[in-house]
Amino acid sequence: MPGRRHKSFTILFRKHIYLVHANCYVSVVEYMIKLVIYWPFDPY
């Protein structure tokens, strides 16, 4: 059934989007942590 396949595809697509957003979130958190750690020692 095409509707069923479309539903599973939508679930996979949502999982993919969730993973991408999770990776972006982790990168932002790492960047902020580095900013907080290195900012006081930054000569500029």
mmCIF file of N, CA and C in Angstrom:
data_model
loop_
_atom_site.group_PDB
_atom_site.id
_atom_site.type_symbol
_atom_site.label_atom_id
_atom_site.label_comp_id
_atom_site.label_asym_id
_atom_site.label_seq_id
_atom_site.Cartn_x
_atom_site.Cartn_y
_atom_site.Cartn_z
ATOM 1 N N MET A 1 0.848 -1.204 0.000
ATOM 2 C CA MET A 1 0.000 0.000 0.000
ATOM 3 C C MET A 1 0.882 1.252 0.000
ATOM 4 N N PRO A 2 0.641 2.170 -0.923
ATOM 5 C CA PRO A 2 1.496 3.367 -1.013
ATOM 6 C C PRO A 2 1.366 4.271 0.211
ATOM 7 N N GLY A 3 0.157 4.345 0.795
ATOM 8 C CA GLY A 3 -0.022 5.210 1.963
ATOM 9 C C GLY A 3 0.809 4.730 3.139
ATOM 10 N N ARG A 4 0.859 3.406 3.299
ATOM 11 C CA ARG A 4 1.624 2.837 4.398
ATOM 12 C C ARG A 4 3.113 3.144 4.220
ATOM 13 N N ARG A 5 3.590 2.951 2.974
ATOM 14 C CA ARG A 5 5.001 3.206 2.705
ATOM 15 C C ARG A 5 5.329 4.678 2.946
ATOM 16 N N HIS A 6 4.411 5.540 2.552
ATOM 17 C CA HIS A 6 4.630 6.969 2.744
ATOM 18 C C HIS A 6 4.749 7.294 4.229
ATOM 19 N N LYS A 7 3.928 6.610 5.048
ATOM 20 C CA LYS A 7 3.956 6.867 6.487
ATOM 21 C C LYS A 7 5.315 6.476 7.070
ATOM 22 N N SER A 8 5.803 5.288 6.707
ATOM 23 C CA SER A 8 7.092 4.848 7.236
ATOM 24 C C SER A 8 8.205 5.772 6.735
ATOM 25 N N PHE A 9 8.093 6.226 5.496
ATOM 26 C CA PHE A 9 9.086 7.154 4.963
ATOM 27 C C PHE A 9 9.081 8.453 5.761
ATOM 28 N N THR A 10 7.877 8.923 6.126
ATOM 29 C CA THR A 10 7.782 10.150 6.923
ATOM 30 C C THR A 10 8.447 9.956 8.273
ATOM 31 N N ILE A 11 8.255 8.783 8.884
ATOM 32 C CA ILE A 11 8.883 8.513 10.184
ATOM 33 C C ILE A 11 10.402 8.518 10.040
ATOM 34 N N LEU A 12 10.899 7.855 8.978
ATOM 35 C CA LEU A 12 12.342 7.851 8.748
ATOM 36 C C LEU A 12 12.857 9.265 8.525
ATOM 37 N N PHE A 13 12.112 10.057 7.765
ATOM 38 C CA PHE A 13 12.512 11.428 7.483
ATOM 39 C C PHE A 13 12.576 12.239 8.777
ATOM 40 N N ARG A 14 11.569 12.042 9.654
ATOM 41 C CA ARG A 14 11.575 12.763 10.932
ATOM 42 C C ARG A 14 12.762 12.346 11.782
ATOM 43 N N LYS A 15 13.061 11.039 11.783
ATOM 44 C CA LYS A 15 14.223 10.580 12.548
ATOM 45 C C LYS A 15 15.491 11.218 12.003
ATOM 46 N N HIS A 16 15.616 11.289 10.675
ATOM 47 C CA HIS A 16 16.795 11.888 10.056
ATOM 48 C C HIS A 16 16.920 13.355 10.464
ATOM 49 N N ILE A 17 15.796 14.095 10.409
ATOM 50 C CA ILE A 17 15.809 15.507 10.803
ATOM 51 C C ILE A 17 16.202 15.628 12.272
ATOM 52 N N TYR A 18 15.663 14.737 13.117
ATOM 53 C CA TYR A 18 15.994 14.780 14.548
ATOM 54 C C TYR A 18 17.487 14.568 14.759
ATOM 55 N N LEU A 19 18.067 13.605 14.030
ATOM 56 C CA LEU A 19 19.498 13.347 14.174
ATOM 57 C C LEU A 19 20.308 14.559 13.736
ATOM 58 N N VAL A 20 19.910 15.174 12.625
ATOM 59 C CA VAL A 20 20.640 16.352 12.141
ATOM 60 C C VAL A 20 20.566 17.474 13.168
ATOM 61 N N HIS A 21 19.368 17.706 13.723
ATOM 62 C CA HIS A 21 19.225 18.762 14.720
ATOM 63 C C HIS A 21 20.020 18.434 15.974
ATOM 64 N N ALA A 22 20.058 17.159 16.371
ATOM 65 C CA ALA A 22 20.828 16.764 17.550
ATOM 66 C C ALA A 22 22.310 17.041 17.314
ATOM 67 N N ASN A 23 22.811 16.731 16.117
ATOM 68 C CA ASN A 23 24.215 16.993 15.811
ATOM 69 C C ASN A 23 24.504 18.487 15.846
ATOM 70 N N CYS A 24 23.610 19.300 15.281
ATOM 71 C CA CYS A 24 23.784 20.749 15.301
ATOM 72 C C CYS A 24 23.779 21.250 16.741
ATOM 73 N N TYR A 25 22.864 20.729 17.558
ATOM 74 C CA TYR A 25 22.767 21.156 18.950
ATOM 75 C C TYR A 25 24.057 20.836 19.697
ATOM 76 N N VAL A 26 24.604 19.625 19.465
ATOM 77 C CA VAL A 26 25.853 19.236 20.124
ATOM 78 C C VAL A 26 26.983 20.163 19.685
ATOM 79 N N SER A 27 27.040 20.502 18.397
ATOM 80 C CA SER A 27 28.090 21.391 17.906
ATOM 81 C C SER A 27 27.980 22.758 18.560
ATOM 82 N N VAL A 28 26.761 23.278 18.686
ATOM 83 C CA VAL A 28 26.564 24.592 19.300
ATOM 84 C C VAL A 28 26.974 24.552 20.761
ATOM 85 N N VAL A 29 26.616 23.477 21.462
ATOM 86 C CA VAL A 29 26.978 23.362 22.880
ATOM 87 C C VAL A 29 28.495 23.296 23.025
ATOM 88 N N GLU A 30 29.156 22.507 22.175
ATOM 89 C CA GLU A 30 30.617 22.433 22.229
ATOM 90 C C GLU A 30 31.233 23.803 21.953
ATOM 91 N N TYR A 31 30.694 24.521 20.970
ATOM 92 C CA TYR A 31 31.210 25.849 20.637
ATOM 93 C C TYR A 31 31.050 26.801 21.815
ATOM 94 N N MET A 32 29.881 26.761 22.481
ATOM 95 C CA MET A 32 29.650 27.651 23.622
ATOM 96 C C MET A 32 30.573 27.294 24.774
ATOM 97 N N ILE A 33 30.802 25.994 24.996
ATOM 98 C CA ILE A 33 31.709 25.573 26.071
ATOM 99 C C ILE A 33 33.122 26.073 25.776
ATOM 100 N N LYS A 34 33.561 25.923 24.529
ATOM 101 C CA LYS A 34 34.887 26.420 24.160
ATOM 102 C C LYS A 34 34.951 27.931 24.346
ATOM 103 N N LEU A 35 33.880 28.626 23.977
ATOM 104 C CA LEU A 35 33.835 30.074 24.130
ATOM 105 C C LEU A 35 33.987 30.444 25.601
ATOM 106 N N VAL A 36 33.257 29.752 26.463
ATOM 107 C CA VAL A 36 33.309 30.054 27.902
ATOM 108 C C VAL A 36 34.682 29.719 28.465
ATOM 109 N N ILE A 37 35.295 28.620 27.976
ATOM 110 C CA ILE A 37 36.587 28.193 28.527
ATOM 111 C C ILE A 37 37.713 29.093 28.022
ATOM 112 N N TYR A 38 37.706 29.399 26.731
ATOM 113 C CA TYR A 38 38.845 30.106 26.137
ATOM 114 C C TYR A 38 38.687 31.621 26.153
ATOM 115 N N TRP A 39 37.477 32.120 26.370
ATOM 116 C CA TRP A 39 37.273 33.564 26.277
ATOM 117 C C TRP A 39 38.094 34.343 27.307
ATOM 118 N N PRO A 40 38.170 33.929 28.586
ATOM 119 C CA PRO A 40 38.963 34.709 29.553
ATOM 120 C C PRO A 40 40.449 34.738 29.205
ATOM 121 N N PHE A 41 40.942 33.723 28.478
ATOM 122 C CA PHE A 41 42.362 33.675 28.133
ATOM 123 C C PHE A 41 42.644 34.266 26.760
ATOM 124 N N ASP A 42 41.597 34.746 26.085
ATOM 125 C CA ASP A 42 41.786 35.304 24.749
ATOM 126 C C ASP A 42 42.394 36.701 24.876
ATOM 127 N N PRO A 43 43.561 36.943 24.273
ATOM 128 C CA PRO A 43 44.194 38.267 24.417
ATOM 129 C C PRO A 43 43.399 39.384 23.768
ATOM 130 N N TYR A 44 42.548 39.037 22.763
ATOM 131 C CA TYR A 44 41.810 40.108 22.086
ATOM 132 C C TYR A 44 40.588 40.469 22.908
#
